[in-house]
mmCIF file with all atom_site columns, C-alpha atoms in Angstrom:
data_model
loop_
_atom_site.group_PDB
_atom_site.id
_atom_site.type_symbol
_atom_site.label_atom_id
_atom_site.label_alt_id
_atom_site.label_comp_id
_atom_site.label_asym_id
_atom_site.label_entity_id
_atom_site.label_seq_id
_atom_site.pdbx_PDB_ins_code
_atom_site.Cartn_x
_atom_site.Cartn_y
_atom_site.Cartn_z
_atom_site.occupancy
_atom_site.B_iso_or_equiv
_atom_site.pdbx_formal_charge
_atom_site.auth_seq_id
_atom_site.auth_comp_id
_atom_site.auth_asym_id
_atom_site.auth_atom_id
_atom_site.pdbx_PDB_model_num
ATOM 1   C CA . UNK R 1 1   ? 5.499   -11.266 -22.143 1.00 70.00 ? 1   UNK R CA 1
ATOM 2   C CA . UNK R 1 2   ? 3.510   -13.697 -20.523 1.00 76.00 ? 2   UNK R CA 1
ATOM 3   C CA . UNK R 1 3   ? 0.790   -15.495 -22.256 1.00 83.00 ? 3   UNK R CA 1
ATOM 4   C CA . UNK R 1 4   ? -3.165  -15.403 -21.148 1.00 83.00 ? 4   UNK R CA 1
ATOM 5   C CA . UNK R 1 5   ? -4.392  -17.885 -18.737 1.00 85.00 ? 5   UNK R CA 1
ATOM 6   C CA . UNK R 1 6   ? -6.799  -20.201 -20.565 1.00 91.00 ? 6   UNK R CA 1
ATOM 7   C CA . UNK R 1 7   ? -10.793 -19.821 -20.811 1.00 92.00 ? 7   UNK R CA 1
ATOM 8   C CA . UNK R 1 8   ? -11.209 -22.514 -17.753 1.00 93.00 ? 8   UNK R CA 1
ATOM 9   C CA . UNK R 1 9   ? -8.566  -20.828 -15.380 1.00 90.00 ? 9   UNK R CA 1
ATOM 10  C CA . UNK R 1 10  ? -10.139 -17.237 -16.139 1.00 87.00 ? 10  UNK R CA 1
ATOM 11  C CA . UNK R 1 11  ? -14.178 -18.959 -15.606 1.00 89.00 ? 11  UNK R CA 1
ATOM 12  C CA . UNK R 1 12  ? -12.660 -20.780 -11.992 1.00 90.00 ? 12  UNK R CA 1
ATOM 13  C CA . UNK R 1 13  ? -11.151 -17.205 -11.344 1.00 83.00 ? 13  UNK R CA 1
ATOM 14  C CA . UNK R 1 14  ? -14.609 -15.468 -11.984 1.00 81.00 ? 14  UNK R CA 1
ATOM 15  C CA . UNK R 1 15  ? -16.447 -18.079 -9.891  1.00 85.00 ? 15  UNK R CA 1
ATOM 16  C CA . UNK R 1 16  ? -14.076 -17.885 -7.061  1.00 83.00 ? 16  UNK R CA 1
ATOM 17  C CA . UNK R 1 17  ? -14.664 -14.141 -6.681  1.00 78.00 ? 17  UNK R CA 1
ATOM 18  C CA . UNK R 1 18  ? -18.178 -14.254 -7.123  1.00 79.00 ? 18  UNK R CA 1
ATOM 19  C CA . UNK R 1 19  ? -18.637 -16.991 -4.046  1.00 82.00 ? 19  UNK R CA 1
ATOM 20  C CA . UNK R 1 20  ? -16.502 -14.727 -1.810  1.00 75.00 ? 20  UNK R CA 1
ATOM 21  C CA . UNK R 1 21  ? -19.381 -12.362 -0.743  1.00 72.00 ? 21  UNK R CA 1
ATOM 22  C CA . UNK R 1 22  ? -22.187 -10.157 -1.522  1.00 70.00 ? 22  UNK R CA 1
ATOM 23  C CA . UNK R 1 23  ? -19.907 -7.449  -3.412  1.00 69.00 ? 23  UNK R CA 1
ATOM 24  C CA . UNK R 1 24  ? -17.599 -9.156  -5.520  1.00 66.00 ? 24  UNK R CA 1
ATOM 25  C CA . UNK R 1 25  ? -16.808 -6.522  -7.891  1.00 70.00 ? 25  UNK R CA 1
ATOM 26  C CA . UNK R 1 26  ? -14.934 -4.556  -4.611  1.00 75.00 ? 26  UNK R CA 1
ATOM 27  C CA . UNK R 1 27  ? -11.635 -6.490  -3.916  1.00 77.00 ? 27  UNK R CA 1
ATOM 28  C CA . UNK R 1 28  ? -8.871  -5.453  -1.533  1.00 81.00 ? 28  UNK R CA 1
ATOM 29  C CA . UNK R 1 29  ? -6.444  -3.018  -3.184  1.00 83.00 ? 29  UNK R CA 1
ATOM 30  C CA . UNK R 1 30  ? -3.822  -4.367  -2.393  1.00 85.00 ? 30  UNK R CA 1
ATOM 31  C CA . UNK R 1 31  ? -4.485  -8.231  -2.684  1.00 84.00 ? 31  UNK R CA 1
ATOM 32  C CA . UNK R 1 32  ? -5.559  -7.138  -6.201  1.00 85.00 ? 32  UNK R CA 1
ATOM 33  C CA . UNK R 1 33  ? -2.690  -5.229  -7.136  1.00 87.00 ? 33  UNK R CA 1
ATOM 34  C CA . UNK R 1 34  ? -0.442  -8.210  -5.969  1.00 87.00 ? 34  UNK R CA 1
ATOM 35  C CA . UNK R 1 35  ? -2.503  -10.727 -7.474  1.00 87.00 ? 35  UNK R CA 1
ATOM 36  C CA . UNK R 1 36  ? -2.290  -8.656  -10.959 1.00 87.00 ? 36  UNK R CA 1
ATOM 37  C CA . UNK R 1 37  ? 1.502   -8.285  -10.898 1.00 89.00 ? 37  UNK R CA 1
ATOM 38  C CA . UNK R 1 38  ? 2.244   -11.764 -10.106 1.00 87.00 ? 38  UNK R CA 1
ATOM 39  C CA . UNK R 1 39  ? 0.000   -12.690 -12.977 1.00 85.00 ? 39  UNK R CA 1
ATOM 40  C CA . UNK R 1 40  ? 2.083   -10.055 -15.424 1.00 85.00 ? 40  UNK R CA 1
ATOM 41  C CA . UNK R 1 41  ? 5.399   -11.102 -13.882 1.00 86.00 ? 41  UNK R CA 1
ATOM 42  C CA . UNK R 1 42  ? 6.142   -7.925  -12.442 1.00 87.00 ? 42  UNK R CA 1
ATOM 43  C CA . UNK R 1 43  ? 6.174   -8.739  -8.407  1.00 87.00 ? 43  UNK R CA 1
ATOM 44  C CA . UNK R 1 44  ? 8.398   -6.861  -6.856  1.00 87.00 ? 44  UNK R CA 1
ATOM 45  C CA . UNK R 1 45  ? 10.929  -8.841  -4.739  1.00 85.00 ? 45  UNK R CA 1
ATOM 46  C CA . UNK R 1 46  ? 10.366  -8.585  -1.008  1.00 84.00 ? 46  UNK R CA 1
ATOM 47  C CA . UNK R 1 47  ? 12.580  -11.499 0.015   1.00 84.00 ? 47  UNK R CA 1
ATOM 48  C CA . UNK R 1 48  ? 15.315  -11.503 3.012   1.00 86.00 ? 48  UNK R CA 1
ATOM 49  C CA . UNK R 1 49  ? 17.881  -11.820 0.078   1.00 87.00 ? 49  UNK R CA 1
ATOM 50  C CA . UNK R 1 50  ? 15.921  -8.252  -1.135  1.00 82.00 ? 50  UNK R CA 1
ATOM 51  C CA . UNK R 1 51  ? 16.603  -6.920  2.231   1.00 85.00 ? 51  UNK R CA 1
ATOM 52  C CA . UNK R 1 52  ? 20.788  -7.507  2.296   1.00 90.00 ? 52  UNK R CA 1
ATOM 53  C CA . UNK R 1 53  ? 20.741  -6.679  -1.214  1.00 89.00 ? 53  UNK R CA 1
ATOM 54  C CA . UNK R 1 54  ? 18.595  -3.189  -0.681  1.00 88.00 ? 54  UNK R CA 1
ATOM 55  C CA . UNK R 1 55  ? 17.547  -2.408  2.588   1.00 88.00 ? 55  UNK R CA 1
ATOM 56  C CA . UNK R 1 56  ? 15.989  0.562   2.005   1.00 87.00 ? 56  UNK R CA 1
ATOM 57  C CA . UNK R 1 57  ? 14.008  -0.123  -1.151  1.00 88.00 ? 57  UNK R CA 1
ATOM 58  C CA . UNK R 1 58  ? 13.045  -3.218  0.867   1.00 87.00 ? 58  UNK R CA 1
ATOM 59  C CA . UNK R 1 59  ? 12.087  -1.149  3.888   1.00 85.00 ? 59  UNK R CA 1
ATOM 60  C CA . UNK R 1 60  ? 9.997   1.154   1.614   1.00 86.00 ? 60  UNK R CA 1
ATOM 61  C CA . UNK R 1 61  ? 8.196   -1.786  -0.097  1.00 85.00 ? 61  UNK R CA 1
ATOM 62  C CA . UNK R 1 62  ? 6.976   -3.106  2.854   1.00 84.00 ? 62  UNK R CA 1
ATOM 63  C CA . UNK R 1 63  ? 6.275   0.250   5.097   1.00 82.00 ? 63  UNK R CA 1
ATOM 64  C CA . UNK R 1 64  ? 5.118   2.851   2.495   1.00 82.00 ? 64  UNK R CA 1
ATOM 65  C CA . UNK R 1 65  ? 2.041   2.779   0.908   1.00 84.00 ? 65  UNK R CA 1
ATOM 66  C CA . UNK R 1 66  ? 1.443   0.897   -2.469  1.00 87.00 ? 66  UNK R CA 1
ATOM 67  C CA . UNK R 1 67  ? 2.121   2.899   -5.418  1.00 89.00 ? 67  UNK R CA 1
ATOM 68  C CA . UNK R 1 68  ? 1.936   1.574   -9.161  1.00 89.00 ? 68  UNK R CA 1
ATOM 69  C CA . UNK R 1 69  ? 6.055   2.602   -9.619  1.00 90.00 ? 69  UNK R CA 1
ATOM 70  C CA . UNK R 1 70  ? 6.426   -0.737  -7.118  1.00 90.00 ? 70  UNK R CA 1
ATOM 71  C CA . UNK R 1 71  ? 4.864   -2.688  -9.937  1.00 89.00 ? 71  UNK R CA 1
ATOM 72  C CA . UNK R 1 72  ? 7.596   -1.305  -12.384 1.00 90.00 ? 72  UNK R CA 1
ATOM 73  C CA . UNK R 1 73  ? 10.335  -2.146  -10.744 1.00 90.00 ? 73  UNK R CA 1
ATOM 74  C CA . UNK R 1 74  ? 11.056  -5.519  -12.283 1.00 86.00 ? 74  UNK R CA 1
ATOM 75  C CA . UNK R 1 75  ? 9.612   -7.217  -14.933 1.00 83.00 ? 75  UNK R CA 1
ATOM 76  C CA . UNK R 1 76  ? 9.040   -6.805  -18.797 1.00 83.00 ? 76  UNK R CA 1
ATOM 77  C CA . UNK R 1 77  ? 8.299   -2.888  -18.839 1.00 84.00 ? 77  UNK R CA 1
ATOM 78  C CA . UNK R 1 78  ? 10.656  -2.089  -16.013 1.00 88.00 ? 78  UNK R CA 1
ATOM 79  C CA . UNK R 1 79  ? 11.088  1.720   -15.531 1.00 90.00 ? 79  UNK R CA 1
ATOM 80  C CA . UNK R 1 80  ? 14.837  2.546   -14.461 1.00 90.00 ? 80  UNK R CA 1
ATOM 81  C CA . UNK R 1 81  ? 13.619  4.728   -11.994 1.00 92.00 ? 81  UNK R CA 1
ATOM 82  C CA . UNK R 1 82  ? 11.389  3.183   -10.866 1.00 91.00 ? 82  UNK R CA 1
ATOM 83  C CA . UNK R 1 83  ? 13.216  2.443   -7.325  1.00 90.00 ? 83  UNK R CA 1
ATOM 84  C CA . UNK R 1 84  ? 14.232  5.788   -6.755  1.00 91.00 ? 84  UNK R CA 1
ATOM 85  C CA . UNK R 1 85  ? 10.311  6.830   -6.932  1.00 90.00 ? 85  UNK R CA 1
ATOM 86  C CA . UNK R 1 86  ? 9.268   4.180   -4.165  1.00 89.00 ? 86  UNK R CA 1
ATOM 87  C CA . UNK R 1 87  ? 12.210  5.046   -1.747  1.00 87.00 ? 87  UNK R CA 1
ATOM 88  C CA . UNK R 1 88  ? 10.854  8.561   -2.273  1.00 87.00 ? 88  UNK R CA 1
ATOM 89  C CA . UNK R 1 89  ? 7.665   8.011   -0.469  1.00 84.00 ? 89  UNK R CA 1
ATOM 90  C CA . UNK R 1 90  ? 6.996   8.317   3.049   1.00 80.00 ? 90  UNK R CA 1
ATOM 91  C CA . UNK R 1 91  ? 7.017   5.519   5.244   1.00 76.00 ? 91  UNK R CA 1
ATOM 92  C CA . UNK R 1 92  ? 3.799   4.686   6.880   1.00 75.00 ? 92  UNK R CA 1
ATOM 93  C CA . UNK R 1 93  ? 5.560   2.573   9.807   1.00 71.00 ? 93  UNK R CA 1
ATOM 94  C CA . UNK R 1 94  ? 7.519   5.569   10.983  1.00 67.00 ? 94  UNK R CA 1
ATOM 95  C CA . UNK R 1 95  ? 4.398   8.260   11.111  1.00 66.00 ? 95  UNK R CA 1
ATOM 96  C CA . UNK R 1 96  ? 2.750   5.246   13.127  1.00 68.00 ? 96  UNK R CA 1
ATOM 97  C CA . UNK R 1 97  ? 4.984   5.570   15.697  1.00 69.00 ? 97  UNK R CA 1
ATOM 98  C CA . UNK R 1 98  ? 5.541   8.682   16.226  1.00 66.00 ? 98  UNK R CA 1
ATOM 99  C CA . UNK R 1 99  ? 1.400   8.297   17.173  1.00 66.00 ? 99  UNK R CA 1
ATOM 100 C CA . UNK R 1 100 ? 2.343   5.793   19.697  1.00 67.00 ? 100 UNK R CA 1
ATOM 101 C CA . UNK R 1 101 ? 6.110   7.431   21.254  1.00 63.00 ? 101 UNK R CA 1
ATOM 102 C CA . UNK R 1 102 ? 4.672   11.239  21.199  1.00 58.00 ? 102 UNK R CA 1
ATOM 103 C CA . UNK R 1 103 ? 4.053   12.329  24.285  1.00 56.00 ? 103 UNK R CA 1
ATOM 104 C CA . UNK R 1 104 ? 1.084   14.580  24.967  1.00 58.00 ? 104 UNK R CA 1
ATOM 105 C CA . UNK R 1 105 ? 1.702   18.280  24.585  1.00 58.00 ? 105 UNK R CA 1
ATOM 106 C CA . UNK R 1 106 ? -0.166  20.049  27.191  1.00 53.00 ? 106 UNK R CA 1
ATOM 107 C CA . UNK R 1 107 ? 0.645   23.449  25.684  1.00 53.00 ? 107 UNK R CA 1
ATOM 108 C CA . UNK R 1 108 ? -0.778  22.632  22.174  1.00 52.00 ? 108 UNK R CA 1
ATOM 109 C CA . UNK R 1 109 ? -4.296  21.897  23.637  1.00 51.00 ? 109 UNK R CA 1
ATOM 110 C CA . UNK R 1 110 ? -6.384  25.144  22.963  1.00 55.00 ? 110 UNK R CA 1
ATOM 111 C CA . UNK R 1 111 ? -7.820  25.944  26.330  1.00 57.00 ? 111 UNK R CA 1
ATOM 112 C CA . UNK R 1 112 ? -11.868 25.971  27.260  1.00 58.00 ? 112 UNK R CA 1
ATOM 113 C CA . UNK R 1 113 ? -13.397 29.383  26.571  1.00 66.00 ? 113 UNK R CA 1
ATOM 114 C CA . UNK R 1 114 ? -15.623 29.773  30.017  1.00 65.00 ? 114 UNK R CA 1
ATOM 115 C CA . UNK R 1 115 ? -19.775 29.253  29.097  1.00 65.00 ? 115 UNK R CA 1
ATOM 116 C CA . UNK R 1 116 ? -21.378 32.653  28.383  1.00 67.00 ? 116 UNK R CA 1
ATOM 117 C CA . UNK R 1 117 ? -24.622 33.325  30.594  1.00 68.00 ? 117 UNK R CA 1
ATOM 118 C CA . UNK R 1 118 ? -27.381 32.753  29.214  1.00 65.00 ? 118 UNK R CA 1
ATOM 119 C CA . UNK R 1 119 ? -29.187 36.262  28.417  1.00 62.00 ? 119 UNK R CA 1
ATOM 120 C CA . UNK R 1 120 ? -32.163 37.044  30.452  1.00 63.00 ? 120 UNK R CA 1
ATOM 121 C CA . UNK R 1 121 ? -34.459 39.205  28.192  1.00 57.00 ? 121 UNK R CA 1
#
């Protein structure tokens, strides 16, 4: 467990977010969720070291998209499987790819229907 940052630190916190812009109650997702965790202790580890140690949990963490089980990997409440959740998920760098190395299908392009006359009544 860690302990709660004191009454000052939380007040500079608030008054950080609130000069940011005009909608400071919607923050990044993300930057949140990474802000939160490394203020619970429960970061997940995206070194190099991370990477030799377990490439593809490391791969997942950094390509998939952001699920809570990444937050439960390490830390106080750790969930044992935790891992095997966020090397379930589908990796976001490889479906961007296959956008950018697909080649056009000419067949799968439904063709145009010719115009209809317009009636003369």
């Amino acid at each position: 467990r860690r302990p709660l940052p004191s009454s000052e630190e939380i007040e500079a916190d608030i008054a950080r977010r609130r000069s940011k812009g005009k909608y400071p109650q919607f923050v990044t997702y993300v930057a949140y969720m990474d802000a939160l965790a490394s203020a619970c202790g429960s970061t997940p580890d995206t070194s190099w070291n991370s990477f030799l140690k377990t490439p593809w949990l490391a791969w997942k963490l950094w390509c998939s998209p952001v699920v809570p089980a990444q937050f439960r990997i390490s830390g106080s409440h750790a969930w044992p499987e935790a891992a095997d959740f966020v090397k379930s998920q589908p990796s976001m760098a490889l479906r961007m790819a296959e956008l950018f190395w697909a080649p056009p299908d000419g067949r799968s392009a439904i063709p145009a229907k010719p115009p209809v006359p317009a009636s003369r009544l």
